JSON list of C-alpha atoms in Angstrom, two decimals:
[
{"chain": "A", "resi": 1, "resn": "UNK", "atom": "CA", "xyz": [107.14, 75.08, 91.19]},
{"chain": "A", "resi": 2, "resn": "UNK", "atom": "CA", "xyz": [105.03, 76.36, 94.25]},
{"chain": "A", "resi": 3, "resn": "UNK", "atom": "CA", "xyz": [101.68, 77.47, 94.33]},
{"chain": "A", "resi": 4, "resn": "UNK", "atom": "CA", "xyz": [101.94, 80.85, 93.02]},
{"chain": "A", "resi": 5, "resn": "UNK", "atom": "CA", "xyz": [103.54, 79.52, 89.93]},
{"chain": "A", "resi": 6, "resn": "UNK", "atom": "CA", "xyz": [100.83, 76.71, 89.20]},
{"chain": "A", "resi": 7, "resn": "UNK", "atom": "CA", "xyz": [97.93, 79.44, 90.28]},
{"chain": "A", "resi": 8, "resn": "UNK", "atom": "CA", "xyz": [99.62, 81.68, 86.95]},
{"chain": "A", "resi": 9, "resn": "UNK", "atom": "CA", "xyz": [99.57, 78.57, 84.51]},
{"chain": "A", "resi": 10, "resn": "UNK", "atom": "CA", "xyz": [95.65, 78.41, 85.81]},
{"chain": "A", "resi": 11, "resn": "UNK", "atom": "CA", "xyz": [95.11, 81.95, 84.82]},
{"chain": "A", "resi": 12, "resn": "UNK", "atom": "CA", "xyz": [96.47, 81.09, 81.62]},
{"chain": "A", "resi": 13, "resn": "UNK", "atom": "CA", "xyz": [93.58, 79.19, 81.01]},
{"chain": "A", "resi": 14, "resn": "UNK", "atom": "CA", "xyz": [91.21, 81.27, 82.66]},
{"chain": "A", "resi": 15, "resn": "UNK", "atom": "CA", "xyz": [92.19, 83.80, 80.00]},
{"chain": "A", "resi": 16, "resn": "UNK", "atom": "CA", "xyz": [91.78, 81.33, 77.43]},
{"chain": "A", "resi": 17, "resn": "UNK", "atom": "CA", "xyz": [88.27, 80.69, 78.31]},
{"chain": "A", "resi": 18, "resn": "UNK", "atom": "CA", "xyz": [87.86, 84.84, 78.82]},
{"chain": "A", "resi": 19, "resn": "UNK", "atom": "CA", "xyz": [88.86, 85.53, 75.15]},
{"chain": "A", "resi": 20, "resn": "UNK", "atom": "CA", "xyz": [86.68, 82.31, 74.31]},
{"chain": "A", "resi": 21, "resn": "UNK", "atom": "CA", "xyz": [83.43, 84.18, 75.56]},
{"chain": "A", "resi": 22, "resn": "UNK", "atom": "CA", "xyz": [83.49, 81.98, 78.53]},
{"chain": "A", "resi": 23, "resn": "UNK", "atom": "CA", "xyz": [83.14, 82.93, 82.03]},
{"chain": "A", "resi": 24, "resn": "UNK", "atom": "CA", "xyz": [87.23, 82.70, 82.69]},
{"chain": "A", "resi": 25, "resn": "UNK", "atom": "CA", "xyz": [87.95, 80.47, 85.11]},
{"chain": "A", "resi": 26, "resn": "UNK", "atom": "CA", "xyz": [91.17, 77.91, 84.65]},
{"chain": "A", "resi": 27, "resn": "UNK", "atom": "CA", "xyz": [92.14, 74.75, 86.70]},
{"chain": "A", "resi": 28, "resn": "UNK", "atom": "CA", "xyz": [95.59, 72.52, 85.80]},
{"chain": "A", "resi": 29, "resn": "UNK", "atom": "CA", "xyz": [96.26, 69.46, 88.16]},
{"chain": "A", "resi": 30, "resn": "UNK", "atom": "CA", "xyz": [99.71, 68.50, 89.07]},
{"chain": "A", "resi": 31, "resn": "UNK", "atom": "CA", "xyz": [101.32, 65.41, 90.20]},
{"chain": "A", "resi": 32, "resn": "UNK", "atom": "CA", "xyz": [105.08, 64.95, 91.10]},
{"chain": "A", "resi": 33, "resn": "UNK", "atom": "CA", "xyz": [105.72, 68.51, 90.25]},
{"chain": "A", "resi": 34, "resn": "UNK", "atom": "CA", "xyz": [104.37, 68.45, 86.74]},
{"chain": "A", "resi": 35, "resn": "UNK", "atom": "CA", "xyz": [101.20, 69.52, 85.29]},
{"chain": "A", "resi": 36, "resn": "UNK", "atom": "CA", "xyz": [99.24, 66.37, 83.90]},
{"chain": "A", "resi": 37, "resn": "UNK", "atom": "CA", "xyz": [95.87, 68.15, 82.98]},
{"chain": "A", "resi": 38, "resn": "UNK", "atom": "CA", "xyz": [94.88, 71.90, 82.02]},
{"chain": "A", "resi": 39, "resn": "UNK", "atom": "CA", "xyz": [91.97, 73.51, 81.41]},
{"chain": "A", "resi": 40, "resn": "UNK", "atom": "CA", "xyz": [89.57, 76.03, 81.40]},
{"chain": "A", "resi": 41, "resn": "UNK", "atom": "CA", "xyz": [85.76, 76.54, 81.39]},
{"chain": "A", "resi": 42, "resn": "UNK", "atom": "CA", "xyz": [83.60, 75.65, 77.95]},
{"chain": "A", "resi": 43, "resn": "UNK", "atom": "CA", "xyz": [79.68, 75.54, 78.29]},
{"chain": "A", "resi": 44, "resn": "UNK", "atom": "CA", "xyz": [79.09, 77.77, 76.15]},
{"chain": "A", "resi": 45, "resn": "UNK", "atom": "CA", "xyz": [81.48, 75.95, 73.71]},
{"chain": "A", "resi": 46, "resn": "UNK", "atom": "CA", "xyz": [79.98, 72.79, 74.62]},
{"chain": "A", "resi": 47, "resn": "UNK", "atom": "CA", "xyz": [76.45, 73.78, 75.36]},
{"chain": "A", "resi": 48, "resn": "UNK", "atom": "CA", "xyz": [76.41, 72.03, 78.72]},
{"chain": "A", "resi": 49, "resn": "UNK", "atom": "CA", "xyz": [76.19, 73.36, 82.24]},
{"chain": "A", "resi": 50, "resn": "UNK", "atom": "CA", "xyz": [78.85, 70.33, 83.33]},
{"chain": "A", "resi": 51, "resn": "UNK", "atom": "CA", "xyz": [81.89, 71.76, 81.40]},
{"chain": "A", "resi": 52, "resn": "UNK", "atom": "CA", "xyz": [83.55, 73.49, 84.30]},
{"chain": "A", "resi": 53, "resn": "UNK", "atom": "CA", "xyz": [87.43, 74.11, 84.20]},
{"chain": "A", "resi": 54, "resn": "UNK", "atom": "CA", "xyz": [87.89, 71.66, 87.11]},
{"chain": "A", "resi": 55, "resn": "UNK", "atom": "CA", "xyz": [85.40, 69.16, 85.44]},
{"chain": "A", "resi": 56, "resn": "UNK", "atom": "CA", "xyz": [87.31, 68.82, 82.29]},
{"chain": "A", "resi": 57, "resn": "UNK", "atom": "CA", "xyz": [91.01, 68.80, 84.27]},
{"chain": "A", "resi": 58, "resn": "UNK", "atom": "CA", "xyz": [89.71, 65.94, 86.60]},
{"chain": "A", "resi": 59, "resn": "UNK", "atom": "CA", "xyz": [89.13, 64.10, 82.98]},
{"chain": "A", "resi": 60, "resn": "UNK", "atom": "CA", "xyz": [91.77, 64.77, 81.61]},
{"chain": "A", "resi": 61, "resn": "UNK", "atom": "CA", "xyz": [94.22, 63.61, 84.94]},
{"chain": "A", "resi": 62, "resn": "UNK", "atom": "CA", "xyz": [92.32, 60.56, 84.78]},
{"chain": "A", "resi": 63, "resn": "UNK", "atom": "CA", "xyz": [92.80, 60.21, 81.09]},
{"chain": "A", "resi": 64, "resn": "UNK", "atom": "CA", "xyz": [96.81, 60.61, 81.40]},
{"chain": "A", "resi": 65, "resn": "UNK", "atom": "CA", "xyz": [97.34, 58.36, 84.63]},
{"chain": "A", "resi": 66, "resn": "UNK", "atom": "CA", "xyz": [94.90, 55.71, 83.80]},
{"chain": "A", "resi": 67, "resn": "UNK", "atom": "CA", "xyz": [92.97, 56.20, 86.81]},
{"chain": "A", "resi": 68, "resn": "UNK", "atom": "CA", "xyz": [89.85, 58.11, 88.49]},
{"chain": "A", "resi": 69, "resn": "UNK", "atom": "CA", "xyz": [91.78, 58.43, 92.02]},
{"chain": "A", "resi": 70, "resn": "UNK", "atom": "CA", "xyz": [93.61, 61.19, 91.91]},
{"chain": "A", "resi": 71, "resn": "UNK", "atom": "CA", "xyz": [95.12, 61.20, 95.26]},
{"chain": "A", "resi": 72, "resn": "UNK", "atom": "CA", "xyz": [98.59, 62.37, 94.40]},
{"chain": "A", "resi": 73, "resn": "UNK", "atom": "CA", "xyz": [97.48, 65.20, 92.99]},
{"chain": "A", "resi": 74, "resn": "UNK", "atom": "CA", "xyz": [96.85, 68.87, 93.44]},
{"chain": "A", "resi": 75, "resn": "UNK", "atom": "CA", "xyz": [94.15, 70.72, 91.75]},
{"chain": "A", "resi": 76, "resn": "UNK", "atom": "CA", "xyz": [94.58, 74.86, 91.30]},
{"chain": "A", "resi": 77, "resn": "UNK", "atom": "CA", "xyz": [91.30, 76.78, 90.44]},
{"chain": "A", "resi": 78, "resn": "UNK", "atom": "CA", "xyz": [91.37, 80.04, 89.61]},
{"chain": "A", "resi": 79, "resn": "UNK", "atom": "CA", "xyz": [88.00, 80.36, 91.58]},
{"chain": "A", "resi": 80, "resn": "UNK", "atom": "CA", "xyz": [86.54, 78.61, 94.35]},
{"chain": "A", "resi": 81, "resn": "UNK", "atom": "CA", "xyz": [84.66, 75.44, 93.53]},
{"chain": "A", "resi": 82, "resn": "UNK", "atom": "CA", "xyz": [80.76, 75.22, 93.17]},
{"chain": "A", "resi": 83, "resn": "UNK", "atom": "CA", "xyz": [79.13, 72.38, 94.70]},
{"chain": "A", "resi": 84, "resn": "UNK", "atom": "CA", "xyz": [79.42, 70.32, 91.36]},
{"chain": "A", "resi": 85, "resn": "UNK", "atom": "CA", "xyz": [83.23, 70.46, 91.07]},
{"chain": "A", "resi": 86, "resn": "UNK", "atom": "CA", "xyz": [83.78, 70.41, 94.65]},
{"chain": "A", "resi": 87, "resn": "UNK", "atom": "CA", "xyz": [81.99, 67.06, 94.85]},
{"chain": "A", "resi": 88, "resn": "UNK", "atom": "CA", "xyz": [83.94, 65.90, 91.74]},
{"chain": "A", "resi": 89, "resn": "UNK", "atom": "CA", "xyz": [86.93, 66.98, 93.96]},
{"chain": "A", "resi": 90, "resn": "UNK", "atom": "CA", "xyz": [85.96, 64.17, 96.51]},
{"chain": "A", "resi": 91, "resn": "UNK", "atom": "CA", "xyz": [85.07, 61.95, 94.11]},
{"chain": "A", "resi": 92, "resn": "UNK", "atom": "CA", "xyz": [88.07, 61.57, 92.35]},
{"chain": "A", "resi": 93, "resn": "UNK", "atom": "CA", "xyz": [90.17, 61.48, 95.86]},
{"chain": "A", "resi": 94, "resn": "UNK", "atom": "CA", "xyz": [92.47, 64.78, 94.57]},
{"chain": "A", "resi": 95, "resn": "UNK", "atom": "CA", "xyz": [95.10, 65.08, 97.15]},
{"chain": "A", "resi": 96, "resn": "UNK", "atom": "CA", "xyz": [94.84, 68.70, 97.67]},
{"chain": "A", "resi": 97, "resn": "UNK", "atom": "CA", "xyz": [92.70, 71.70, 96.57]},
{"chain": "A", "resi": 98, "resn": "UNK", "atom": "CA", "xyz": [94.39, 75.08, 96.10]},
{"chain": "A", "resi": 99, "resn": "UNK", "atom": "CA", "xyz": [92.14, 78.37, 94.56]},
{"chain": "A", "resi": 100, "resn": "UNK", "atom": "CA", "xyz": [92.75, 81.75, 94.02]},
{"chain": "A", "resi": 101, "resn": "UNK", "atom": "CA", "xyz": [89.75, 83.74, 94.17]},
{"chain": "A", "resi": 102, "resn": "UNK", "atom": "CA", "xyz": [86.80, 83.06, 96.82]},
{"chain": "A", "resi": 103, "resn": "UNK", "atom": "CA", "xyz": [82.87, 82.86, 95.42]},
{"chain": "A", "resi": 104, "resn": "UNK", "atom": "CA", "xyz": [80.84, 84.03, 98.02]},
{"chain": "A", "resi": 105, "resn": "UNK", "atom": "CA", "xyz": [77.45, 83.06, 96.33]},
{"chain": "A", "resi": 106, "resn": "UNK", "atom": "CA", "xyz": [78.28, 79.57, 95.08]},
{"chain": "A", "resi": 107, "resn": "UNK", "atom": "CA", "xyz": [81.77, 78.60, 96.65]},
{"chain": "A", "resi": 108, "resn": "UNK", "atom": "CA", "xyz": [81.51, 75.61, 98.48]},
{"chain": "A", "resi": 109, "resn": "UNK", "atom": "CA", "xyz": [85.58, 74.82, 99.43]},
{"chain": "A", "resi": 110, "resn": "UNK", "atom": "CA", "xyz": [85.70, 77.84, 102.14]},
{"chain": "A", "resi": 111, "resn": "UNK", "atom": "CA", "xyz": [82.90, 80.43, 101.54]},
{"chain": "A", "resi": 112, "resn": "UNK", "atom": "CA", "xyz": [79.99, 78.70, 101.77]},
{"chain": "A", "resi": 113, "resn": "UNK", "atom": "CA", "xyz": [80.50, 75.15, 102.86]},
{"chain": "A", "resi": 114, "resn": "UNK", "atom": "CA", "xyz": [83.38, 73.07, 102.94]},
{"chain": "A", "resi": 115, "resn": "UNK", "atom": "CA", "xyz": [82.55, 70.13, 100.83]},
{"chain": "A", "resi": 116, "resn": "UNK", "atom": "CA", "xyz": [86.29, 68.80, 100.44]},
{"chain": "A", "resi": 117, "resn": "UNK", "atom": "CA", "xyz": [86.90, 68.81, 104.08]},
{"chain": "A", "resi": 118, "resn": "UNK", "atom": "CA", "xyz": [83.82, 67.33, 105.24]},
{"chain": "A", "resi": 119, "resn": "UNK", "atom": "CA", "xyz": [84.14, 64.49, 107.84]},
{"chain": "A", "resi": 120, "resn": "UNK", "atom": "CA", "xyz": [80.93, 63.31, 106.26]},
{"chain": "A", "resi": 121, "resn": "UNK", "atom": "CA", "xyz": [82.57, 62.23, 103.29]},
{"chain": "A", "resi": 122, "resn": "UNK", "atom": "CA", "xyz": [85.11, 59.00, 103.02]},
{"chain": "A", "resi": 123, "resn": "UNK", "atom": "CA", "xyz": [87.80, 61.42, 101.56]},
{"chain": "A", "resi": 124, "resn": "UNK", "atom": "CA", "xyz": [89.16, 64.39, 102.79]},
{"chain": "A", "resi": 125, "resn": "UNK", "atom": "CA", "xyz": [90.68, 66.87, 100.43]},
{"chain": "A", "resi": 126, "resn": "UNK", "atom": "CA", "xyz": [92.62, 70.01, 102.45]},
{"chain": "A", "resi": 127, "resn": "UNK", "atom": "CA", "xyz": [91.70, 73.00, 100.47]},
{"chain": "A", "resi": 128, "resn": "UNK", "atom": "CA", "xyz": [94.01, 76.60, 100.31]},
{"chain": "A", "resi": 129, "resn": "UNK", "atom": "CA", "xyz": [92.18, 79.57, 98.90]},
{"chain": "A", "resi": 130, "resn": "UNK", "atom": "CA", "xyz": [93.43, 83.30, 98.53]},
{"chain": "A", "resi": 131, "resn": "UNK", "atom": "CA", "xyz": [96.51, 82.29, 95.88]},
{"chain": "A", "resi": 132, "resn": "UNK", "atom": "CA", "xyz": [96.91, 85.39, 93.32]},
{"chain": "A", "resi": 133, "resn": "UNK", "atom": "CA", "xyz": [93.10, 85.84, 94.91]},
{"chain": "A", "resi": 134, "resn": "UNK", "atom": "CA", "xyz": [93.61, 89.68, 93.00]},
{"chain": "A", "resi": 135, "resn": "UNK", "atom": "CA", "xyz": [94.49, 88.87, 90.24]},
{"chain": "A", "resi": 136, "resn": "UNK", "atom": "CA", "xyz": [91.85, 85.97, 89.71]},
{"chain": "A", "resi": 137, "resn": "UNK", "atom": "CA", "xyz": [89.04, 88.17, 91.03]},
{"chain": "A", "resi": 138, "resn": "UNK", "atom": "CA", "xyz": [90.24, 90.91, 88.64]},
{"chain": "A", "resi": 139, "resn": "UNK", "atom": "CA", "xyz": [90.12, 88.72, 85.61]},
{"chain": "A", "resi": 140, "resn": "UNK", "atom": "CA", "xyz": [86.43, 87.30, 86.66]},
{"chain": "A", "resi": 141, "resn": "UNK", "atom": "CA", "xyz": [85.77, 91.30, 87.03]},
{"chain": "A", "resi": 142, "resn": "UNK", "atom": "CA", "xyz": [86.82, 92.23, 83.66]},
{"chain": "A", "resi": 143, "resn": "UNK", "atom": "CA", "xyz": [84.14, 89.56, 82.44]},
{"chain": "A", "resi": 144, "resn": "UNK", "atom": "CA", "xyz": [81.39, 90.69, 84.60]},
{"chain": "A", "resi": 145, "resn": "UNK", "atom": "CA", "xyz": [81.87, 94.46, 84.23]},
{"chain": "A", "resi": 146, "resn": "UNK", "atom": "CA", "xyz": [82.08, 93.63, 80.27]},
{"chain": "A", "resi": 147, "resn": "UNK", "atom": "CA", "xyz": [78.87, 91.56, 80.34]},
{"chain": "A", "resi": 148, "resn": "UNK", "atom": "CA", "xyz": [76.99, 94.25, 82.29]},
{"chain": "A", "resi": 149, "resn": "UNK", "atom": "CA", "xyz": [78.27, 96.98, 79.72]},
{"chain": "A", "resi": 150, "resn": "UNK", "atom": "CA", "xyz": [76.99, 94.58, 76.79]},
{"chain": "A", "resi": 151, "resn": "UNK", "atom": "CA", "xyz": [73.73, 93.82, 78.83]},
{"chain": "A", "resi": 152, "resn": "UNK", "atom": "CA", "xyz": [72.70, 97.54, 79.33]},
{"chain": "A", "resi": 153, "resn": "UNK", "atom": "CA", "xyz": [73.64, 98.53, 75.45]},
{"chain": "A", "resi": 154, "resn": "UNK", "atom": "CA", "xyz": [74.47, 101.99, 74.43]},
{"chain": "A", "resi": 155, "resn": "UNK", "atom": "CA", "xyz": [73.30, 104.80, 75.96]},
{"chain": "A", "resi": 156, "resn": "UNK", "atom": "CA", "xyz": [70.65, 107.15, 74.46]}
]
């Protein structure tokens, strides 16, 4: 599979969390060609502001291969990391960061910083945005435009 294709099994879990009531955003994490980790965002599930799609993944690849370093592996977001997850990108050494739509008010892997790629940090993690960037963004649209509809009630 290339990029594209693992970018479309991510959307499958952004929709997931978007028909969950959750702000739709999905992350799987590959390794060797196969996916070893999916999943998509759940604070509102889980009542906790740390339950981000790439969060949960990273747990979940460290869960499968026995180990935190994930160094082998490449993570696809279906939206650019925040600070949080891109940190927990370093962190867990992922090999390679690939996300489809950019967040210019909290995206920290392009837009606003470039916490993967920072010499600063012992690990360096290349990140890729812009894959099926539409068609993320369009999804995360949906949710917004529905929230504002629900937010402003009926009209009188």
């Amino acid at each position: 599979m290339k990029d594209r294709e693992y970018m479309l099994e991510a959307l499958k879990e952004a929709r997931l969390a978007a028909a969950a009531g959750e702000l739709p955003v999905g992350c799987v994490i590959v390794r060797g060609g196969e996916i070893i980790a999916r999943a998509h965002n759940e604070c509102e599930a889980r009542r906790d502001a740390t339950a981000h799609a790439e969060l949960l993944a990273i747990r979940r690849a460290s869960a499968a291969t026995g180990d935190w370093r994930l160094d082998r592996c490449v993570l696809y977001a279906t939206l650019e990391p925040c600070p949080m997850c891109a940190g927990a990108i370093v962190q867990a050494r992922v090999g390679r960061l690939v996300y489809g739509a950019a967040d210019p008010g909290q995206g920290c892997a392009g837009s606003l910083y470039r916490i993967p790629e920072d010499p600063a940090f012992p690990h360096f993690c290349r990140s890729d945005g812009g894959v099926l960037a539409e068609e993320c963004a369009g999804l995360l649209n949906a949710f917004f435009d529905g929230a504002r509809r629900l937010h402003k009630g009926p009209k009188s």
